[in-house]
Amino acid sequence: GNLAQSVQRQMGSATPEGKQELSGVFEAFLQELGSGSAEVGVLNWVAETFASLGAGFDDGQQVANPDASRYYRRSIEAFENLLNQPTLSAELTTQIRSRLAEVKADNRVFAGALADLNAILATEPNAINLQMLAARLLQRWAATDASKFDEAIAGKDDVIWGWGKIVSTTMRYKQFRDEFYEARYEMAQCQMGHAMSVQAGERVKLLAEAQRTLQMTKTLY
């Protein structure tokens, strides 16, 4: 984990030429390490480090650039290889599948990412952390498809709750107060994003809804 973060820091501070050189060295090392090991910790480290290399090239545009996408795909392959290991516990399998979904979303493959989370949530619907991840991925998808703002709030396929149900579920429990506040905030962000995607006449009404969401949270809590 620490080395993967170090890789990402080095990539972030390197020149374009330096990035290419660094990534080439790491790629050769990771390929050899991944192909020669069946140890879960090693394979997970390989997958995470490939994801860090992808993030090092990621310029945040709507479509991932070729270098970022290449390393995200390597990470996805490594996570899929890890899922094929026979020694994984159910808990570890869930963690790896959720990370796989995150990297797919980093690679802008949102439908695939949500399909992975759908499969997990079908058997673990009350996992708040995974429900929040699913809502976050729908919200990211909305950058290229504004209809996803509504799904991020209202949920999808009767499995993914969306920020609205996350709010109504977490508000009853003090131990989930941070998650509740985050969900209310992201709900308002989605309302604002939706507002900015429509014609000016409807925009005022939707912006007012976003403002009410924040004002109500402030007033009540």
mmCIF file of C-alpha atoms in Angstrom:
data_model
loop_
_atom_site.group_PDB
_atom_site.id
_atom_site.type_symbol
_atom_site.label_atom_id
_atom_site.label_comp_id
_atom_site.label_asym_id
_atom_site.label_seq_id
_atom_site.Cartn_x
_atom_site.Cartn_y
_atom_site.Cartn_z
ATOM 1 C CA GLY A 1 0.000 0.000 0.000
ATOM 2 C CA ASN A 2 2.720 2.478 0.996
ATOM 3 C CA LEU A 3 4.819 1.647 -2.054
ATOM 4 C CA ALA A 4 1.793 2.030 -4.343
ATOM 5 C CA GLN A 5 1.238 5.511 -2.853
ATOM 6 C CA SER A 6 4.933 6.289 -3.294
ATOM 7 C CA VAL A 7 4.696 5.270 -6.958
ATOM 8 C CA GLN A 8 1.755 7.642 -7.422
ATOM 9 C CA ARG A 9 3.658 10.513 -5.739
ATOM 10 C CA GLN A 10 6.734 9.936 -7.912
ATOM 11 C CA MET A 11 4.559 9.811 -11.032
ATOM 12 C CA GLY A 12 2.839 13.035 -10.009
ATOM 13 C CA SER A 13 6.101 14.965 -9.681
ATOM 14 C CA ALA A 14 7.886 13.504 -12.741
ATOM 15 C CA THR A 15 8.235 15.153 -16.146
ATOM 16 C CA PRO A 16 6.305 13.514 -19.021
ATOM 17 C CA GLU A 17 9.506 11.756 -20.134
ATOM 18 C CA GLY A 18 10.222 10.729 -16.555
ATOM 19 C CA LYS A 19 6.746 9.261 -16.190
ATOM 20 C CA GLN A 20 7.241 7.073 -19.236
ATOM 21 C CA GLU A 21 10.606 5.865 -17.983
ATOM 22 C CA LEU A 22 9.394 5.222 -14.430
ATOM 23 C CA SER A 23 6.251 3.425 -15.563
ATOM 24 C CA GLY A 24 8.231 1.198 -17.918
ATOM 25 C CA VAL A 25 10.529 0.075 -15.099
ATOM 26 C CA PHE A 26 7.622 -0.550 -12.727
ATOM 27 C CA GLU A 27 5.590 -2.338 -15.395
ATOM 28 C CA ALA A 28 8.335 -4.859 -16.152
ATOM 29 C CA PHE A 29 8.853 -5.489 -12.435
ATOM 30 C CA LEU A 30 5.126 -5.879 -11.720
ATOM 31 C CA GLN A 31 4.551 -8.236 -14.632
ATOM 32 C CA GLU A 32 7.346 -10.517 -13.451
ATOM 33 C CA LEU A 33 6.185 -10.366 -9.835
ATOM 34 C CA GLY A 34 2.545 -11.031 -10.719
ATOM 35 C CA SER A 35 3.258 -13.960 -13.022
ATOM 36 C CA GLY A 36 5.559 -15.653 -10.519
ATOM 37 C CA SER A 37 3.385 -15.518 -7.404
ATOM 38 C CA ALA A 38 0.146 -16.977 -6.095
ATOM 39 C CA GLU A 39 0.360 -15.137 -2.777
ATOM 40 C CA VAL A 40 -2.719 -13.021 -2.176
ATOM 41 C CA GLY A 41 -0.815 -10.102 -0.607
ATOM 42 C CA VAL A 42 1.643 -9.908 -3.499
ATOM 43 C CA LEU A 43 -1.069 -10.103 -6.168
ATOM 44 C CA ASN A 44 -3.088 -7.415 -4.406
ATOM 45 C CA TRP A 45 -0.004 -5.163 -4.233
ATOM 46 C CA VAL A 46 0.599 -5.679 -7.973
ATOM 47 C CA ALA A 47 -3.026 -4.705 -8.742
ATOM 48 C CA GLU A 48 -2.905 -1.624 -6.510
ATOM 49 C CA THR A 49 0.433 -0.465 -7.932
ATOM 50 C CA PHE A 50 -0.846 -0.764 -11.505
ATOM 51 C CA ALA A 51 -3.830 1.362 -10.405
ATOM 52 C CA SER A 52 -1.387 3.944 -8.991
ATOM 53 C CA LEU A 53 0.501 4.020 -12.291
ATOM 54 C CA GLY A 54 -2.804 4.670 -14.066
ATOM 55 C CA ALA A 55 -3.632 7.484 -11.655
ATOM 56 C CA GLY A 56 -0.188 8.968 -12.305
ATOM 57 C CA PHE A 57 -1.095 9.411 -15.984
ATOM 58 C CA ASP A 58 -4.744 10.348 -15.391
ATOM 59 C CA ASP A 59 -5.468 13.941 -16.456
ATOM 60 C CA GLY A 60 -9.064 13.911 -15.202
ATOM 61 C CA GLN A 61 -10.683 14.291 -18.628
ATOM 62 C CA GLN A 62 -14.015 12.632 -19.462
ATOM 63 C CA VAL A 63 -12.189 9.894 -21.376
ATOM 64 C CA ALA A 64 -9.128 8.341 -19.753
ATOM 65 C CA ASN A 65 -6.000 9.009 -21.792
ATOM 66 C CA PRO A 66 -4.294 5.958 -23.393
ATOM 67 C CA ASP A 67 -1.470 5.668 -20.840
ATOM 68 C CA ALA A 68 -3.807 5.897 -17.843
ATOM 69 C CA SER A 69 -6.248 3.460 -19.437
ATOM 70 C CA ARG A 70 -3.490 0.968 -20.192
ATOM 71 C CA TYR A 71 -2.415 0.744 -16.554
ATOM 72 C CA TYR A 72 -5.979 0.746 -15.242
ATOM 73 C CA ARG A 73 -6.636 -2.253 -17.523
ATOM 74 C CA ARG A 74 -3.527 -3.965 -16.138
ATOM 75 C CA SER A 75 -4.843 -3.333 -12.635
ATOM 76 C CA ILE A 76 -8.251 -4.750 -13.556
ATOM 77 C CA GLU A 77 -6.598 -7.884 -14.990
ATOM 78 C CA ALA A 78 -4.552 -8.270 -11.815
ATOM 79 C CA PHE A 79 -7.617 -7.919 -9.567
ATOM 80 C CA GLU A 80 -9.499 -10.461 -11.708
ATOM 81 C CA ASN A 81 -6.554 -12.852 -11.399
ATOM 82 C CA LEU A 82 -6.628 -12.311 -7.643
ATOM 83 C CA LEU A 83 -10.337 -13.186 -7.513
ATOM 84 C CA ASN A 84 -9.522 -16.554 -9.097
ATOM 85 C CA GLN A 85 -7.319 -17.558 -6.160
ATOM 86 C CA PRO A 86 -8.961 -20.422 -4.232
ATOM 87 C CA THR A 87 -7.894 -19.262 -0.753
ATOM 88 C CA LEU A 88 -9.894 -16.010 -0.568
ATOM 89 C CA SER A 89 -12.345 -15.526 2.288
ATOM 90 C CA ALA A 90 -15.816 -14.164 1.522
ATOM 91 C CA GLU A 91 -14.893 -10.856 3.190
ATOM 92 C CA LEU A 92 -11.698 -10.457 1.174
ATOM 93 C CA THR A 93 -13.534 -11.386 -2.026
ATOM 94 C CA THR A 94 -16.016 -8.564 -1.391
ATOM 95 C CA GLN A 95 -13.193 -6.069 -0.725
ATOM 96 C CA ILE A 96 -11.370 -7.040 -3.918
ATOM 97 C CA ARG A 97 -14.525 -6.905 -6.056
ATOM 98 C CA SER A 98 -15.339 -3.439 -4.740
ATOM 99 C CA ARG A 99 -11.788 -2.259 -5.551
ATOM 100 C CA LEU A 100 -12.138 -3.792 -9.006
ATOM 101 C CA ALA A 101 -15.304 -1.727 -9.481
ATOM 102 C CA GLU A 102 -13.471 1.443 -8.403
ATOM 103 C CA VAL A 103 -10.644 0.895 -10.891
ATOM 104 C CA LYS A 104 -13.149 0.205 -13.679
ATOM 105 C CA ALA A 105 -14.752 3.539 -12.822
ATOM 106 C CA ASP A 106 -11.307 5.202 -12.850
ATOM 107 C CA ASN A 107 -11.004 3.794 -16.394
ATOM 108 C CA ARG A 108 -14.436 5.381 -17.138
ATOM 109 C CA VAL A 109 -16.067 1.938 -17.589
ATOM 110 C CA PHE A 110 -18.992 2.907 -15.386
ATOM 111 C CA ALA A 111 -21.500 0.295 -16.563
ATOM 112 C CA GLY A 112 -19.035 -2.492 -15.749
ATOM 113 C CA ALA A 113 -18.210 -0.940 -12.371
ATOM 114 C CA LEU A 114 -21.883 -0.695 -11.408
ATOM 115 C CA ALA A 115 -22.535 -4.264 -12.563
ATOM 116 C CA ASP A 116 -19.818 -5.471 -10.186
ATOM 117 C CA LEU A 117 -21.294 -3.494 -7.281
ATOM 118 C CA ASN A 118 -24.810 -4.660 -8.167
ATOM 119 C CA ALA A 119 -23.646 -8.265 -7.828
ATOM 120 C CA ILE A 120 -22.146 -7.588 -4.380
ATOM 121 C CA LEU A 121 -25.096 -5.530 -3.110
ATOM 122 C CA ALA A 122 -27.595 -8.169 -4.235
ATOM 123 C CA THR A 123 -26.302 -10.307 -1.352
ATOM 124 C CA GLU A 124 -25.100 -7.503 0.971
ATOM 125 C CA PRO A 125 -27.685 -4.714 0.502
ATOM 126 C CA ASN A 126 -27.071 -3.135 3.919
ATOM 127 C CA ALA A 127 -23.345 -2.535 3.424
ATOM 128 C CA ILE A 128 -23.383 1.259 3.811
ATOM 129 C CA ASN A 129 -19.814 1.704 2.568
ATOM 130 C CA LEU A 130 -20.612 -0.161 -0.664
ATOM 131 C CA GLN A 131 -23.915 1.698 -1.112
ATOM 132 C CA MET A 132 -21.987 4.965 -0.825
ATOM 133 C CA LEU A 133 -19.422 3.743 -3.331
ATOM 134 C CA ALA A 134 -22.206 2.877 -5.795
ATOM 135 C CA ALA A 135 -23.832 6.307 -5.388
ATOM 136 C CA ARG A 136 -20.432 7.958 -5.860
ATOM 137 C CA LEU A 137 -19.803 6.007 -9.077
ATOM 138 C CA LEU A 138 -23.206 7.002 -10.479
ATOM 139 C CA GLN A 139 -22.369 10.613 -9.598
ATOM 140 C CA ARG A 140 -19.038 10.350 -11.451
ATOM 141 C CA TRP A 141 -20.838 8.814 -14.448
ATOM 142 C CA ALA A 142 -23.097 11.860 -14.530
ATOM 143 C CA ALA A 143 -20.170 13.921 -15.851
ATOM 144 C CA THR A 144 -20.823 12.240 -19.225
ATOM 145 C CA ASP A 145 -24.515 11.320 -18.775
ATOM 146 C CA ALA A 146 -26.544 13.842 -16.768
ATOM 147 C CA SER A 147 -29.412 11.349 -16.270
ATOM 148 C CA LYS A 148 -27.165 9.601 -13.743
ATOM 149 C CA PHE A 149 -27.559 12.515 -11.303
ATOM 150 C CA ASP A 150 -31.133 11.349 -10.652
ATOM 151 C CA GLU A 151 -30.011 7.723 -10.284
ATOM 152 C CA ALA A 152 -27.275 8.760 -7.861
ATOM 153 C CA ILE A 153 -30.023 10.304 -5.681
ATOM 154 C CA ALA A 154 -32.902 7.862 -6.217
ATOM 155 C CA GLY A 155 -30.986 4.598 -6.704
ATOM 156 C CA LYS A 156 -31.000 1.988 -9.444
ATOM 157 C CA ASP A 157 -32.322 -1.528 -10.102
ATOM 158 C CA ASP A 158 -33.888 -1.797 -6.599
ATOM 159 C CA VAL A 159 -30.409 -2.773 -5.347
ATOM 160 C CA ILE A 160 -28.377 0.441 -5.352
ATOM 161 C CA TRP A 161 -29.980 2.809 -2.831
ATOM 162 C CA GLY A 162 -28.684 6.176 -3.987
ATOM 163 C CA TRP A 163 -27.963 9.138 -1.701
ATOM 164 C CA GLY A 164 -31.644 9.590 -0.791
ATOM 165 C CA LYS A 165 -32.070 6.175 0.837
ATOM 166 C CA ILE A 166 -28.573 6.358 2.333
ATOM 167 C CA VAL A 167 -29.725 9.575 4.061
ATOM 168 C CA SER A 168 -32.979 8.067 5.355
ATOM 169 C CA THR A 169 -31.181 4.940 6.579
ATOM 170 C CA THR A 170 -28.182 6.558 8.289
ATOM 171 C CA MET A 171 -30.060 9.430 9.933
ATOM 172 C CA ARG A 172 -31.377 7.054 12.620
ATOM 173 C CA TYR A 173 -27.966 5.908 13.819
ATOM 174 C CA LYS A 174 -25.382 8.070 15.589
ATOM 175 C CA GLN A 175 -22.527 5.814 14.508
ATOM 176 C CA PHE A 176 -23.339 6.679 10.877
ATOM 177 C CA ARG A 177 -23.555 10.441 11.408
ATOM 178 C CA ASP A 178 -20.513 11.170 9.195
ATOM 179 C CA GLU A 179 -22.006 9.050 6.407
ATOM 180 C CA PHE A 180 -25.320 10.862 6.832
ATOM 181 C CA TYR A 181 -23.694 14.293 6.442
ATOM 182 C CA GLU A 182 -21.688 13.153 3.433
ATOM 183 C CA ALA A 183 -24.818 11.727 1.792
ATOM 184 C CA ARG A 184 -26.775 14.971 2.351
ATOM 185 C CA TYR A 185 -23.890 16.991 0.904
ATOM 186 C CA GLU A 186 -23.490 14.742 -2.150
ATOM 187 C CA MET A 187 -27.250 14.750 -2.678
ATOM 188 C CA ALA A 188 -27.118 18.555 -2.931
ATOM 189 C CA GLN A 189 -24.117 18.289 -5.271
ATOM 190 C CA CYS A 190 -26.137 15.982 -7.540
ATOM 191 C CA GLN A 191 -29.100 18.362 -7.473
ATOM 192 C CA MET A 192 -26.787 21.216 -8.424
ATOM 193 C CA GLY A 193 -25.128 19.145 -11.178
ATOM 194 C CA HIS A 194 -28.534 18.231 -12.579
ATOM 195 C CA ALA A 195 -29.562 21.888 -12.461
ATOM 196 C CA MET A 196 -26.534 22.979 -14.467
ATOM 197 C CA SER A 197 -27.327 20.386 -17.163
ATOM 198 C CA VAL A 198 -30.829 21.696 -17.984
ATOM 199 C CA GLN A 199 -32.278 24.798 -19.646
ATOM 200 C CA ALA A 200 -32.137 28.073 -17.725
ATOM 201 C CA GLY A 201 -35.873 28.124 -16.958
ATOM 202 C CA GLU A 202 -35.832 24.844 -15.053
ATOM 203 C CA ARG A 203 -32.395 25.484 -13.569
ATOM 204 C CA VAL A 204 -33.600 28.047 -10.994
ATOM 205 C CA LYS A 205 -36.097 25.582 -9.528
ATOM 206 C CA LEU A 206 -33.538 22.769 -9.293
ATOM 207 C CA LEU A 207 -30.885 25.021 -7.758
ATOM 208 C CA ALA A 208 -33.445 26.034 -5.134
ATOM 209 C CA GLU A 209 -33.940 22.340 -4.296
ATOM 210 C CA ALA A 210 -30.198 21.911 -3.800
ATOM 211 C CA GLN A 211 -30.131 24.966 -1.544
ATOM 212 C CA ARG A 212 -33.078 23.607 0.495
ATOM 213 C CA THR A 213 -31.269 20.289 0.997
ATOM 214 C CA LEU A 214 -28.274 22.058 2.524
ATOM 215 C CA GLN A 215 -30.345 24.578 4.490
ATOM 216 C CA MET A 216 -32.545 21.849 5.996
ATOM 217 C CA THR A 217 -29.487 19.862 7.077
ATOM 218 C CA LYS A 218 -27.983 22.969 8.667
ATOM 219 C CA THR A 219 -31.251 23.865 10.440
ATOM 220 C CA LEU A 220 -32.014 20.375 11.775
ATOM 221 C CA TYR A 221 -28.489 19.281 12.650
#
